[in-house]
Coordinates of N, CA and C in Angstrom, one line a residue:
X4 N 19.3 33.5 -200.5 CA 19.2 34.2 -199.2 C 19.2 35.7 -199.4
X5 N 18.4 36.4 -198.7 CA 18.3 37.8 -198.8 C 19.4 38.5 -198.1
X6 N 20.1 39.4 -198.7 CA 21.2 40.2 -198.1 C 20.6 41.6 -197.8
X7 N 20.6 41.9 -196.5 CA 20.1 43.2 -196.1 C 21.2 44.3 -195.9
X8 N 22.3 43.9 -195.4 CA 23.5 44.8 -195.2 C 23.1 46.1 -194.5
X9 N 22.4 46.0 -193.4 CA 22.0 47.1 -192.6 C 21.2 48.1 -193.4
X10 N 20.4 47.6 -194.2 CA 19.5 48.4 -195.0 C 18.0 47.9 -194.8
X11 N 17.1 48.8 -195.0 CA 15.7 48.4 -194.9 C 15.3 47.4 -196.0
X12 N 14.4 46.5 -195.7 CA 13.9 45.6 -196.8 C 12.4 45.8 -196.8
X13 N 11.9 46.3 -197.9 CA 10.4 46.5 -198.1 C 9.9 45.6 -199.2
X14 N 8.9 44.9 -199.0 CA 8.2 44.1 -200.0 C 6.7 44.3 -199.9
X15 N 6.2 45.1 -200.8 CA 4.8 45.4 -200.8 C 4.1 44.6 -201.9
X16 N 3.1 43.8 -201.4 CA 2.4 42.9 -202.3 C 1.0 43.5 -202.6
X17 N 0.8 43.8 -203.9 CA -0.5 44.4 -204.3 C -1.6 43.5 -204.0
X18 N -2.7 44.1 -203.3 CA -3.8 43.3 -203.0 C -3.7 42.5 -201.7
X19 N -2.5 42.5 -201.0 CA -2.4 41.8 -199.8 C -3.2 42.4 -198.7
X20 N -3.7 41.5 -197.8 CA -4.5 42.1 -196.6 C -3.6 42.0 -195.4
X21 N -2.4 41.5 -195.4 CA -1.6 41.3 -194.2 C -0.2 41.9 -194.5
X22 N 0.4 42.6 -193.5 CA 1.7 43.1 -193.5 C 2.4 42.7 -192.2
X23 N 3.7 42.5 -192.3 CA 4.6 42.2 -191.2 C 5.6 43.3 -191.0
X24 N 5.6 44.0 -189.9 CA 6.5 45.0 -189.5 C 7.6 44.5 -188.6
X25 N 8.9 44.6 -189.0 CA 10.0 44.2 -188.2 C 10.7 45.5 -187.7
X26 N 11.0 45.5 -186.4 CA 11.6 46.6 -185.7 C 12.8 46.2 -184.9
X27 N 14.0 46.6 -185.3 CA 15.2 46.2 -184.6 C 15.4 47.1 -183.3
X28 N 16.5 46.8 -182.6 CA 16.7 47.4 -181.3 C 17.7 48.6 -181.5
X29 N 18.1 49.2 -180.4 CA 19.0 50.3 -180.4 C 20.4 49.8 -180.9
X30 N 21.0 50.6 -181.8 CA 22.2 50.2 -182.4 C 22.1 49.1 -183.4
X31 N 20.9 48.6 -183.6 CA 20.6 47.3 -184.3 C 20.5 47.5 -185.8
X32 N 20.0 46.4 -186.4 CA 19.9 46.3 -187.9 C 18.8 45.5 -188.3
X33 N 18.3 45.7 -189.5 CA 17.3 44.8 -190.1 C 17.9 43.4 -190.3
X34 N 19.2 43.3 -190.3 CA 19.8 41.9 -190.5 C 19.4 41.0 -189.4
X35 N 19.0 41.5 -188.3 CA 18.6 40.7 -187.1 C 17.5 39.7 -187.5
X36 N 16.7 40.1 -188.5 CA 15.5 39.3 -188.9 C 15.7 38.5 -190.2
X37 N 17.0 38.4 -190.6 CA 17.3 37.7 -191.9 C 16.6 36.4 -192.1
X38 N 16.7 35.5 -191.0 CA 16.1 34.2 -191.2 C 14.6 34.1 -191.0
X39 N 14.0 35.2 -190.5 CA 12.6 35.2 -190.4 C 11.8 35.5 -191.7
X40 N 12.4 36.3 -192.5 CA 11.8 36.8 -193.7 C 11.4 35.6 -194.6
X41 N 12.2 34.6 -194.8 CA 11.7 33.5 -195.7 C 10.5 32.7 -195.2
X42 N 10.2 32.9 -193.9 CA 9.1 32.2 -193.3 C 7.8 33.0 -193.4
X43 N 7.9 34.2 -193.9 CA 6.7 35.0 -194.1 C 6.0 34.6 -195.5
X44 N 4.8 34.3 -195.5 CA 4.1 33.9 -196.7 C 4.3 34.9 -197.8
X45 N 4.5 34.4 -199.0 CA 4.8 35.2 -200.2 C 3.6 36.2 -200.5
X46 N 2.4 35.9 -200.0 CA 1.3 36.8 -200.2 C 1.2 38.0 -199.2
X47 N 2.1 38.0 -198.3 CA 2.1 39.1 -197.3 C 3.2 40.1 -197.6
X48 N 2.9 41.4 -197.2 CA 3.9 42.4 -197.4 C 4.8 42.4 -196.2
X49 N 6.0 42.9 -196.4 CA 7.1 43.0 -195.4 C 7.6 44.4 -195.3
X50 N 7.7 44.9 -194.1 CA 8.4 46.2 -193.8 C 9.4 46.0 -192.8
X51 N 10.6 45.7 -193.2 CA 11.8 45.5 -192.3 C 12.6 46.8 -192.3
X52 N 12.3 47.6 -191.3 CA 12.8 49.0 -191.3 C 14.2 49.2 -190.7
X53 N 14.8 50.3 -191.1 CA 16.0 50.8 -190.4 C 15.7 52.1 -189.7
X54 N 15.9 52.1 -188.4 CA 15.6 53.3 -187.7 C 16.6 54.4 -188.0
X55 N 16.1 55.6 -187.9 CA 16.9 56.8 -188.2 C 18.2 56.8 -187.4
X56 N 19.3 57.2 -188.1 CA 20.6 57.3 -187.4 C 21.3 56.0 -187.3
X57 N 20.7 54.9 -187.7 CA 21.3 53.6 -187.7 C 21.9 53.3 -189.0
X58 N 22.9 52.3 -189.0 CA 23.5 51.9 -190.3 C 24.4 52.9 -190.9
X59 N 24.9 53.9 -190.0 CA 25.8 54.9 -190.5 C 26.9 55.1 -189.6
X60 N 27.2 56.3 -189.1 CA 28.3 56.5 -188.3 C 27.9 56.8 -186.8
X61 N 28.9 56.8 -185.9 CA 28.6 57.1 -184.5 C 28.0 58.5 -184.4
X62 N 28.5 59.4 -185.2 CA 28.0 60.8 -185.2 C 26.5 60.9 -185.6
X63 N 26.2 60.1 -186.7 CA 24.8 60.1 -187.2 C 23.9 59.6 -186.1
X64 N 24.3 58.5 -185.3 CA 23.5 58.0 -184.3 C 23.3 59.1 -183.2
X65 N 24.3 59.8 -182.8 CA 24.2 60.8 -181.8 C 23.2 61.9 -182.2
X66 N 23.1 62.2 -183.5 CA 22.1 63.2 -183.9 C 20.7 62.7 -184.1
X67 N 20.5 61.4 -183.9 CA 19.1 60.9 -183.9 C 18.5 61.1 -182.5
X68 N 17.3 60.5 -182.3 CA 16.7 60.6 -181.0 C 15.5 59.6 -180.9
X69 N 15.1 59.4 -179.7 CA 14.0 58.5 -179.4 C 12.7 59.0 -180.1
X70 N 12.5 60.3 -180.0 CA 11.3 60.9 -180.7 C 11.3 60.7 -182.2
X71 N 12.5 60.8 -182.8 CA 12.6 60.5 -184.2 C 12.2 59.0 -184.5
X72 N 12.7 58.1 -183.7 CA 12.5 56.7 -183.9 C 11.0 56.4 -183.7
X73 N 10.4 56.9 -182.6 CA 9.0 56.7 -182.4 C 8.1 57.3 -183.5
X74 N 8.5 58.5 -184.0 CA 7.7 59.1 -185.0 C 7.8 58.3 -186.3
X75 N 9.0 57.8 -186.6 CA 9.2 57.0 -187.8 C 8.3 55.7 -187.8
X76 N 8.3 55.0 -186.6 CA 7.5 53.8 -186.5 C 6.0 54.2 -186.6
X77 N 5.6 55.3 -186.0 CA 4.2 55.7 -186.0 C 3.8 56.0 -187.4
X78 N 4.6 56.7 -188.2 CA 4.3 57.0 -189.6 C 4.1 55.7 -190.4
X79 N 5.0 54.8 -190.2 CA 4.9 53.5 -190.9 C 3.6 52.7 -190.5
X80 N 3.3 52.7 -189.2 CA 2.1 52.0 -188.7 C 0.9 52.7 -189.3
X81 N 0.9 54.0 -189.4 CA -0.3 54.7 -189.9 C -0.5 54.3 -191.4
X82 N 0.6 54.2 -192.1 CA 0.5 53.7 -193.5 C -0.1 52.3 -193.6
X83 N 0.5 51.4 -192.7 CA 0.0 50.0 -192.7 C -1.4 49.9 -192.3
X84 N -1.8 50.7 -191.3 CA -3.2 50.5 -190.8 C -4.2 51.0 -191.9
X85 N -3.8 51.9 -192.8 CA -4.6 52.3 -193.9 C -4.7 51.4 -195.1
X86 N -3.6 50.6 -195.3 CA -3.4 49.8 -196.4 C -3.8 48.3 -196.2
X87 N -3.7 47.9 -194.9 CA -3.9 46.4 -194.7 C -4.9 46.2 -193.6
X88 N -5.6 45.1 -193.7 CA -6.6 44.7 -192.7 C -5.9 44.1 -191.5
X89 N -4.7 43.5 -191.6 CA -4.0 42.8 -190.5 C -2.6 43.2 -190.5
X90 N -2.1 43.6 -189.4 CA -0.6 43.9 -189.2 C -0.1 43.1 -188.1
X91 N 1.0 42.4 -188.3 CA 1.8 41.7 -187.3 C 3.1 42.4 -187.1
X92 N 3.5 42.5 -185.8 CA 4.8 43.2 -185.5 C 5.8 42.2 -184.9
X93 N 7.0 42.2 -185.4 CA 8.1 41.4 -184.9 C 9.2 42.3 -184.5
X94 N 9.7 42.2 -183.3 CA 10.6 43.2 -182.8 C 11.7 42.6 -181.8
X95 N 12.8 43.3 -181.7 CA 13.9 42.9 -180.8 C 14.3 44.1 -179.9
X96 N 14.5 43.8 -178.7 CA 15.0 44.8 -177.7 C 14.2 46.1 -177.7
X97 N 14.9 47.2 -178.0 CA 14.2 48.5 -177.9 C 13.0 48.5 -178.9
X98 N 13.1 47.8 -180.0 CA 12.0 47.7 -181.0 C 10.7 47.2 -180.4
X99 N 10.9 46.3 -179.3 CA 9.7 45.8 -178.7 C 8.9 46.8 -177.9
X100 N 9.6 47.9 -177.5 CA 8.9 49.0 -176.8 C 7.9 49.7 -177.8
X101 N 8.4 49.9 -179.0 CA 7.6 50.5 -180.0 C 6.5 49.6 -180.4
X102 N 6.8 48.3 -180.5 CA 5.8 47.4 -180.9 C 4.6 47.4 -179.9
X103 N 4.9 47.4 -178.6 CA 3.9 47.4 -177.6 C 3.0 48.6 -177.7
X104 N 3.7 49.8 -177.9 CA 3.0 51.1 -178.0 C 2.1 51.1 -179.2
X105 N 2.6 50.6 -180.3 CA 1.7 50.7 -181.5 C 0.6 49.7 -181.5
X106 N 0.8 48.5 -180.8 CA -0.3 47.6 -180.6 C -1.4 48.1 -179.8
X107 N -1.1 49.0 -178.8 CA -2.1 49.6 -178.0 C -2.8 50.7 -178.9
X108 N -2.0 51.5 -179.6 CA -2.6 52.6 -180.4 C -3.4 52.1 -181.6
X109 N -3.1 50.9 -182.2 CA -3.8 50.4 -183.3 C -4.3 49.0 -183.1
X110 N -5.0 48.9 -182.0 CA -5.5 47.5 -181.6 C -6.5 46.9 -182.6
X111 N -7.1 47.8 -183.4 CA -8.1 47.3 -184.3 C -7.4 46.7 -185.6
X112 N -6.1 46.9 -185.8 CA -5.4 46.4 -186.9 C -4.3 45.4 -186.5
X113 N -3.6 45.6 -185.4 CA -2.5 44.8 -185.0 C -3.1 43.4 -184.5
X114 N -2.8 42.3 -185.1 CA -3.3 41.0 -184.8 C -2.4 40.2 -183.9
X115 N -1.2 40.6 -183.8 CA -0.3 39.8 -182.9 C 1.1 40.4 -182.9
X116 N 1.8 40.1 -181.8 CA 3.2 40.6 -181.6 C 4.1 39.4 -181.3
X117 N 5.3 39.4 -181.9 CA 6.3 38.4 -181.7 C 7.6 39.1 -181.3
X118 N 7.9 39.0 -180.0 CA 8.9 39.9 -179.4 C 10.1 39.1 -178.8
X119 N 11.3 39.7 -179.0 CA 12.5 39.1 -178.4 C 13.2 40.1 -177.5
X120 N 13.7 39.6 -176.4 CA 14.5 40.4 -175.5 C 13.8 41.7 -175.1
X121 N 12.6 41.6 -174.6 CA 11.8 42.8 -174.2 C 12.5 43.4 -172.9
X122 N 12.9 44.7 -173.0 CA 13.7 45.3 -172.0 C 12.9 46.1 -171.0
X123 N 12.0 45.5 -170.2 CA 11.2 46.2 -169.3 C 12.0 46.4 -168.0
X124 N 13.0 45.7 -167.7 CA 13.9 45.9 -166.6 C 15.3 45.5 -167.0
X125 N 16.3 46.3 -166.8 CA 17.6 46.1 -167.3 C 18.5 45.5 -166.2
X126 N 19.6 44.8 -166.7 CA 20.6 44.3 -165.8 C 21.8 44.1 -166.6
X127 N 22.9 44.8 -166.2 CA 24.1 44.9 -167.0 C 25.1 43.9 -166.5
X128 N 25.4 42.8 -167.3 CA 26.5 41.9 -167.0 C 27.8 42.4 -167.5
X129 N 28.9 42.0 -166.9 CA 30.2 42.5 -167.3 C 30.6 42.3 -168.7
X130 N 30.0 41.2 -169.2 CA 30.4 40.8 -170.6 C 29.8 41.8 -171.7
X131 N 28.8 42.5 -171.3 CA 28.1 43.4 -172.2 C 29.0 44.5 -172.7
X132 N 29.6 45.4 -171.7 CA 30.5 46.4 -172.2 C 31.8 45.9 -172.8
X133 N 32.2 44.7 -172.3 CA 33.4 44.1 -172.9 C 33.2 43.8 -174.4
X134 N 32.1 43.1 -174.7 CA 31.8 42.8 -176.1 C 31.6 44.1 -176.9
X135 N 31.0 45.1 -176.3 CA 30.8 46.4 -177.0 C 32.1 47.0 -177.4
X136 N 33.1 46.9 -176.5 CA 34.4 47.5 -176.8 C 35.1 46.7 -177.9
X137 N 34.9 45.4 -177.9 CA 35.5 44.5 -178.9 C 34.9 44.9 -180.3
X138 N 33.6 45.2 -180.3 CA 33.0 45.6 -181.6 C 33.4 47.0 -182.0
X139 N 33.4 47.9 -181.1 CA 33.8 49.3 -181.4 C 35.2 49.4 -182.0
X140 N 36.1 48.7 -181.4 CA 37.5 48.8 -181.8 C 37.9 47.6 -182.7
X141 N 36.9 47.0 -183.3 CA 37.1 45.9 -184.3 C 38.2 44.9 -183.8
X142 N 37.9 44.3 -182.6 CA 38.8 43.3 -182.0 C 38.0 42.0 -181.7
X143 N 37.1 41.7 -182.6 CA 36.3 40.5 -182.4 C 37.0 39.3 -183.0
X144 N 37.2 38.2 -182.2 CA 37.7 37.0 -182.7 C 36.6 36.2 -183.3
X145 N 36.8 35.6 -184.5 CA 35.8 34.8 -185.1 C 35.5 33.5 -184.3
X146 N 36.3 33.2 -183.4 CA 36.0 32.0 -182.5 C 35.1 32.4 -181.4
X147 N 34.9 33.7 -181.1 CA 34.1 34.1 -180.0 C 32.7 34.3 -180.5
X148 N 31.8 33.3 -180.4 CA 30.5 33.3 -181.0 C 29.6 34.5 -180.4
X149 N 29.8 34.7 -179.1 CA 29.0 35.8 -178.5 C 29.4 37.2 -179.0
X150 N 30.7 37.4 -179.1 CA 31.1 38.7 -179.7 C 30.8 38.9 -181.1
X151 N 30.9 37.8 -181.9 CA 30.5 37.8 -183.3 C 29.0 38.2 -183.5
X152 N 28.2 37.6 -182.6 CA 26.8 37.9 -182.7 C 26.5 39.4 -182.4
X153 N 27.3 39.9 -181.4 CA 27.1 41.3 -181.0 C 27.6 42.2 -182.2
X154 N 28.7 41.8 -182.8 CA 29.1 42.6 -184.0 C 28.1 42.6 -185.1
X155 N 27.6 41.4 -185.4 CA 26.6 41.3 -186.5 C 25.3 42.1 -186.2
X156 N 25.0 42.3 -184.9 CA 23.8 43.0 -184.6 C 24.0 44.5 -184.5
X157 N 25.2 45.0 -184.7 CA 25.6 46.4 -184.6 C 25.7 47.0 -186.0
X158 N 24.9 48.1 -186.2 CA 24.8 48.6 -187.6 C 25.7 49.8 -187.8
X159 N 26.4 50.4 -186.8 CA 27.2 51.6 -187.0 C 28.6 51.2 -187.5
X160 N 29.2 52.1 -188.2 CA 30.6 51.9 -188.6 C 31.5 52.1 -187.4
X161 N 32.4 51.1 -187.2 CA 33.3 51.2 -186.0 C 34.2 52.5 -186.1
X162 N 34.4 53.1 -185.0 CA 35.2 54.3 -184.9 C 36.2 54.2 -183.7
X163 N 37.5 54.5 -184.0 CA 38.5 54.4 -182.9 C 38.5 55.8 -182.1
X164 N 37.7 56.7 -182.6 CA 37.7 58.0 -181.9 C 36.6 57.9 -180.7
X165 N 37.1 57.6 -179.5 CA 36.3 57.4 -178.4 C 35.3 58.5 -178.2
X166 N 35.7 59.8 -178.4 CA 34.9 60.9 -178.1 C 33.7 61.0 -179.0
X167 N 33.7 60.3 -180.1 CA 32.6 60.3 -181.1 C 31.4 59.6 -180.5
X168 N 31.6 58.8 -179.4 CA 30.5 58.1 -178.7 C 29.8 58.9 -177.6
X169 N 30.4 60.1 -177.3 CA 29.9 60.9 -176.2 C 28.4 61.2 -176.4
X170 N 28.0 61.4 -177.6 CA 26.7 61.9 -177.9 C 25.7 60.7 -177.8
X171 N 26.1 59.5 -177.4 CA 25.2 58.4 -177.3 C 24.5 58.4 -176.0
X172 N 25.1 59.1 -174.9 CA 24.5 59.0 -173.6 C 23.0 59.6 -173.6
X173 N 22.7 60.7 -174.3 CA 21.3 61.1 -174.3 C 20.4 60.1 -174.9
X174 N 20.8 59.4 -175.9 CA 20.0 58.4 -176.5 C 19.6 57.2 -175.5
X175 N 20.6 56.9 -174.7 CA 20.3 55.8 -173.7 C 19.5 56.4 -172.5
X176 N 19.6 57.6 -172.2 CA 18.8 58.2 -171.2 C 17.3 58.2 -171.6
X177 N 17.2 58.5 -172.9 CA 15.8 58.5 -173.5 C 15.2 57.1 -173.5
X178 N 16.1 56.1 -173.7 CA 15.7 54.7 -173.7 C 15.2 54.3 -172.3
X179 N 15.9 54.7 -171.3 CA 15.4 54.4 -169.9 C 14.0 55.0 -169.7
X180 N 13.8 56.2 -170.1 CA 12.5 56.8 -170.0 C 11.4 56.1 -170.7
X181 N 11.8 55.6 -171.9 CA 10.8 54.9 -172.7 C 10.4 53.5 -172.1
X182 N 11.4 52.9 -171.5 CA 11.2 51.6 -170.8 C 10.1 51.9 -169.7
X183 N 10.3 52.9 -168.9 CA 9.4 53.2 -167.8 C 8.0 53.5 -168.4
X184 N 7.9 54.2 -169.5 CA 6.6 54.6 -170.1 C 5.9 53.3 -170.6
X185 N 6.7 52.4 -171.2 CA 6.1 51.2 -171.7 C 5.5 50.3 -170.7
X186 N 6.2 50.2 -169.5 CA 5.6 49.4 -168.4 C 4.2 49.8 -168.1
X187 N 3.9 51.1 -168.2 CA 2.6 51.6 -167.9 C 1.6 51.2 -168.9
X188 N 2.0 50.9 -170.2 CA 1.1 50.5 -171.2 C 0.7 49.0 -171.2
X189 N 1.4 48.2 -170.5 CA 1.2 46.8 -170.5 C -0.3 46.4 -170.2
X190 N -0.9 47.0 -169.2 CA -2.3 46.6 -168.9 C -3.2 46.9 -170.0
X191 N -2.8 47.8 -170.9 CA -3.7 48.2 -172.0 C -3.6 47.3 -173.3
X192 N -2.6 46.4 -173.2 CA -2.3 45.5 -174.4 C -3.4 44.5 -174.5
X193 N -4.1 44.4 -175.7 CA -5.2 43.5 -175.8 C -5.1 42.7 -177.1
X194 N -3.9 42.3 -177.5 CA -3.6 41.5 -178.7 C -2.7 40.4 -178.3
X195 N -2.8 39.2 -178.9 CA -1.9 38.1 -178.6 C -0.4 38.5 -178.7
X196 N 0.4 38.2 -177.7 CA 1.8 38.6 -177.7 C 2.6 37.4 -177.2
X197 N 3.6 37.1 -178.1 CA 4.5 35.9 -177.9 C 5.9 36.5 -177.6
X198 N 6.4 36.2 -176.5 CA 7.7 36.8 -176.0 C 8.7 35.7 -175.8
X199 N 10.0 35.9 -176.3 CA 11.1 35.0 -176.1 C 12.2 35.8 -175.4
X200 N 12.4 35.5 -174.1 CA 13.5 36.1 -173.3 C 14.7 35.1 -173.2
X201 N 15.9 35.6 -173.2 CA 17.1 34.8 -173.1 C 17.5 34.8 -171.6
X202 N 17.7 33.6 -171.1 CA 18.1 33.5 -169.7 C 19.4 34.1 -169.3
X203 N 20.3 34.1 -170.3 CA 21.7 34.7 -170.0 C 21.9 36.1 -170.7
X204 N 20.8 36.8 -170.9 CA 20.8 38.1 -171.5 C 21.7 39.0 -170.7
X205 N 22.7 39.7 -171.4 CA 23.7 40.5 -170.7 C 23.1 41.9 -170.4
X206 N 21.9 42.2 -170.9 CA 21.4 43.6 -170.8 C 20.0 43.6 -170.2
X207 N 19.2 42.5 -170.3 CA 17.8 42.5 -169.9 C 17.7 41.6 -168.7
X208 N 17.1 42.1 -167.6 CA 16.9 41.2 -166.4 C 15.7 40.3 -166.7
X209 N 15.8 39.1 -166.1 CA 14.8 38.1 -166.2 C 13.5 38.6 -165.4
X210 N 13.7 39.6 -164.5 CA 12.6 40.1 -163.8 C 11.6 40.8 -164.7
X211 N 12.0 41.0 -166.0 CA 11.1 41.6 -167.0 C 9.8 40.6 -167.1
X212 N 10.1 39.4 -166.9 CA 9.0 38.4 -167.1 C 7.8 38.7 -166.1
X213 N 8.1 39.1 -164.9 CA 7.1 39.4 -164.0 C 6.1 40.5 -164.5
X214 N 6.7 41.5 -165.2 CA 5.9 42.6 -165.8 C 5.0 42.0 -166.9
X215 N 5.6 41.1 -167.7 CA 4.9 40.6 -168.9 C 3.8 39.6 -168.4
X216 N 4.0 38.8 -167.4 CA 3.0 37.9 -167.0 C 1.8 38.5 -166.3
X217 N 1.8 39.8 -166.1 CA 0.7 40.5 -165.5 C -0.4 40.7 -166.5
X218 N -0.2 40.4 -167.8 CA -1.2 40.5 -168.9 C -1.5 39.2 -169.4
X219 N -2.7 38.8 -169.4 CA -3.1 37.4 -169.9 C -2.9 37.2 -171.4
X220 N -2.7 38.3 -172.1 CA -2.5 38.1 -173.6 C -1.1 37.8 -173.9
X221 N -0.2 37.8 -172.9 CA 1.2 37.6 -173.1 C 1.6 36.2 -172.8
X222 N 2.3 35.5 -173.7 CA 2.8 34.2 -173.5 C 4.4 34.2 -173.6
X223 N 5.0 33.8 -172.5 CA 6.5 34.0 -172.4 C 7.2 32.6 -172.5
X224 N 8.2 32.6 -173.4 CA 9.1 31.4 -173.5 C 10.5 31.9 -173.1
X225 N 11.3 31.0 -172.5 CA 12.7 31.3 -172.1 C 13.7 30.5 -172.9
X226 N 14.6 31.2 -173.4 CA 15.7 30.5 -174.2 C 16.9 30.3 -173.2
X227 N 17.1 29.1 -172.8 CA 17.9 28.8 -171.6 C 19.4 29.0 -171.9
X228 N 19.9 28.9 -173.1 CA 21.3 29.0 -173.4 C 21.7 30.2 -174.3
X229 N 20.8 31.2 -174.3 CA 21.0 32.3 -175.3 C 21.3 33.6 -174.5
X230 N 21.7 34.6 -175.3 CA 22.0 35.9 -174.7 C 21.2 37.0 -175.5
X231 N 21.6 38.2 -175.3 CA 20.8 39.3 -175.9 C 20.9 39.3 -177.5
X232 N 22.1 39.0 -178.0 CA 22.3 38.9 -179.5 C 22.6 37.5 -179.9
X233 N 23.2 36.8 -179.1 CA 23.6 35.4 -179.4 C 22.5 34.4 -179.1
X234 N 22.2 33.5 -180.0 CA 21.3 32.4 -179.8 C 22.0 31.1 -180.0
X235 N 21.9 30.3 -178.9 CA 22.4 28.9 -179.1 C 21.6 28.3 -180.2
X236 N 22.3 27.4 -181.0 CA 21.7 26.9 -182.2 C 20.3 26.2 -181.9
X237 N 20.2 25.4 -180.8 CA 19.0 24.8 -180.5 C 17.9 25.8 -180.1
X238 N 18.3 26.8 -179.3 CA 17.4 27.9 -179.0 C 16.9 28.6 -180.2
X239 N 17.8 28.8 -181.2 CA 17.5 29.6 -182.4 C 16.5 28.8 -183.2
X240 N 16.7 27.5 -183.3 CA 15.7 26.6 -184.0 C 14.4 26.7 -183.4
X241 N 14.3 26.7 -182.1 CA 13.1 26.8 -181.3 C 12.4 28.1 -181.6
X242 N 13.2 29.2 -181.6 CA 12.7 30.5 -181.9 C 12.1 30.6 -183.3
X243 N 12.8 30.1 -184.2 CA 12.2 30.1 -185.6 C 11.0 29.3 -185.7
X244 N 10.9 28.1 -185.0 CA 9.7 27.3 -185.0 C 8.6 28.1 -184.4
X245 N 8.9 28.9 -183.3 CA 7.9 29.7 -182.7 C 7.3 30.7 -183.7
X246 N 8.2 31.3 -184.5 CA 7.8 32.3 -185.4 C 6.9 31.7 -186.5
X247 N 7.3 30.5 -186.9 CA 6.5 29.8 -188.0 C 5.1 29.5 -187.4
X248 N 5.0 29.1 -186.2 CA 3.7 28.9 -185.6 C 2.9 30.2 -185.5
X249 N 3.6 31.2 -185.1 CA 3.0 32.6 -185.0 C 2.4 33.0 -186.4
X250 N 3.1 32.7 -187.4 CA 2.6 33.0 -188.8 C 1.4 32.1 -189.1
X251 N 1.5 30.9 -188.8 CA 0.4 30.0 -189.1 C -0.9 30.3 -188.4
X252 N -0.7 30.8 -187.1 CA -1.9 31.2 -186.4 C -2.6 32.4 -187.0
X253 N -1.9 33.2 -187.8 CA -2.4 34.4 -188.4 C -2.7 34.3 -189.9
X254 N -2.8 33.1 -190.4 CA -3.2 32.9 -191.8 C -4.7 33.1 -191.9
X255 N -5.2 34.0 -192.7 CA -6.6 34.3 -192.8 C -7.1 33.8 -194.1

């Protein structure tokens, strides 16, 4: 089993014509895609990236920005579009916004998108901030599967200094603006896009599906017993089966 430990995982295969780009969400980690990587053919290259400011401290995250993340993803996509005939993008949460943007910008190279928890409309459930506080203050019970999943998806070092999180507000304000911008890009998307939304998502409204279904290239599946980070075992098996099918559709 590959251990990522909140670090990027890059596998470049000489002579490969296909690359898979994995993009995690805000506060997230390449670990989110741990179980997807073994399903990628050995002949394909993998770029499972870590966004700037992630995997470090709360202060490091505060000093990053949406523009840095977008520029980072754009640089990588520029490299992939020059080196590979086919690029597939797999993303979660905020990472799906970048995936959609790059699919529009590089429609001649991006052959498909596999997206989870696309946040085109937000809805905050009470459990979301509660689990965040459990993670931040390292108070997660191992019996609490939802909180454990949130902790595993969080790449920053926990800090008990509450004021160290004050600098996060601008990052979230930037996220809201990026969500609005991405909605406007949806009509321009012209590549196959497979989306998996969780019915009990604490952060993303199910009304997002209405935006997605306006594009004929988008196919939406609903995970009935899952949340933003937590996947019910049966839903997770279905998700991985969906990814396997996505890979098989793109074998050239």
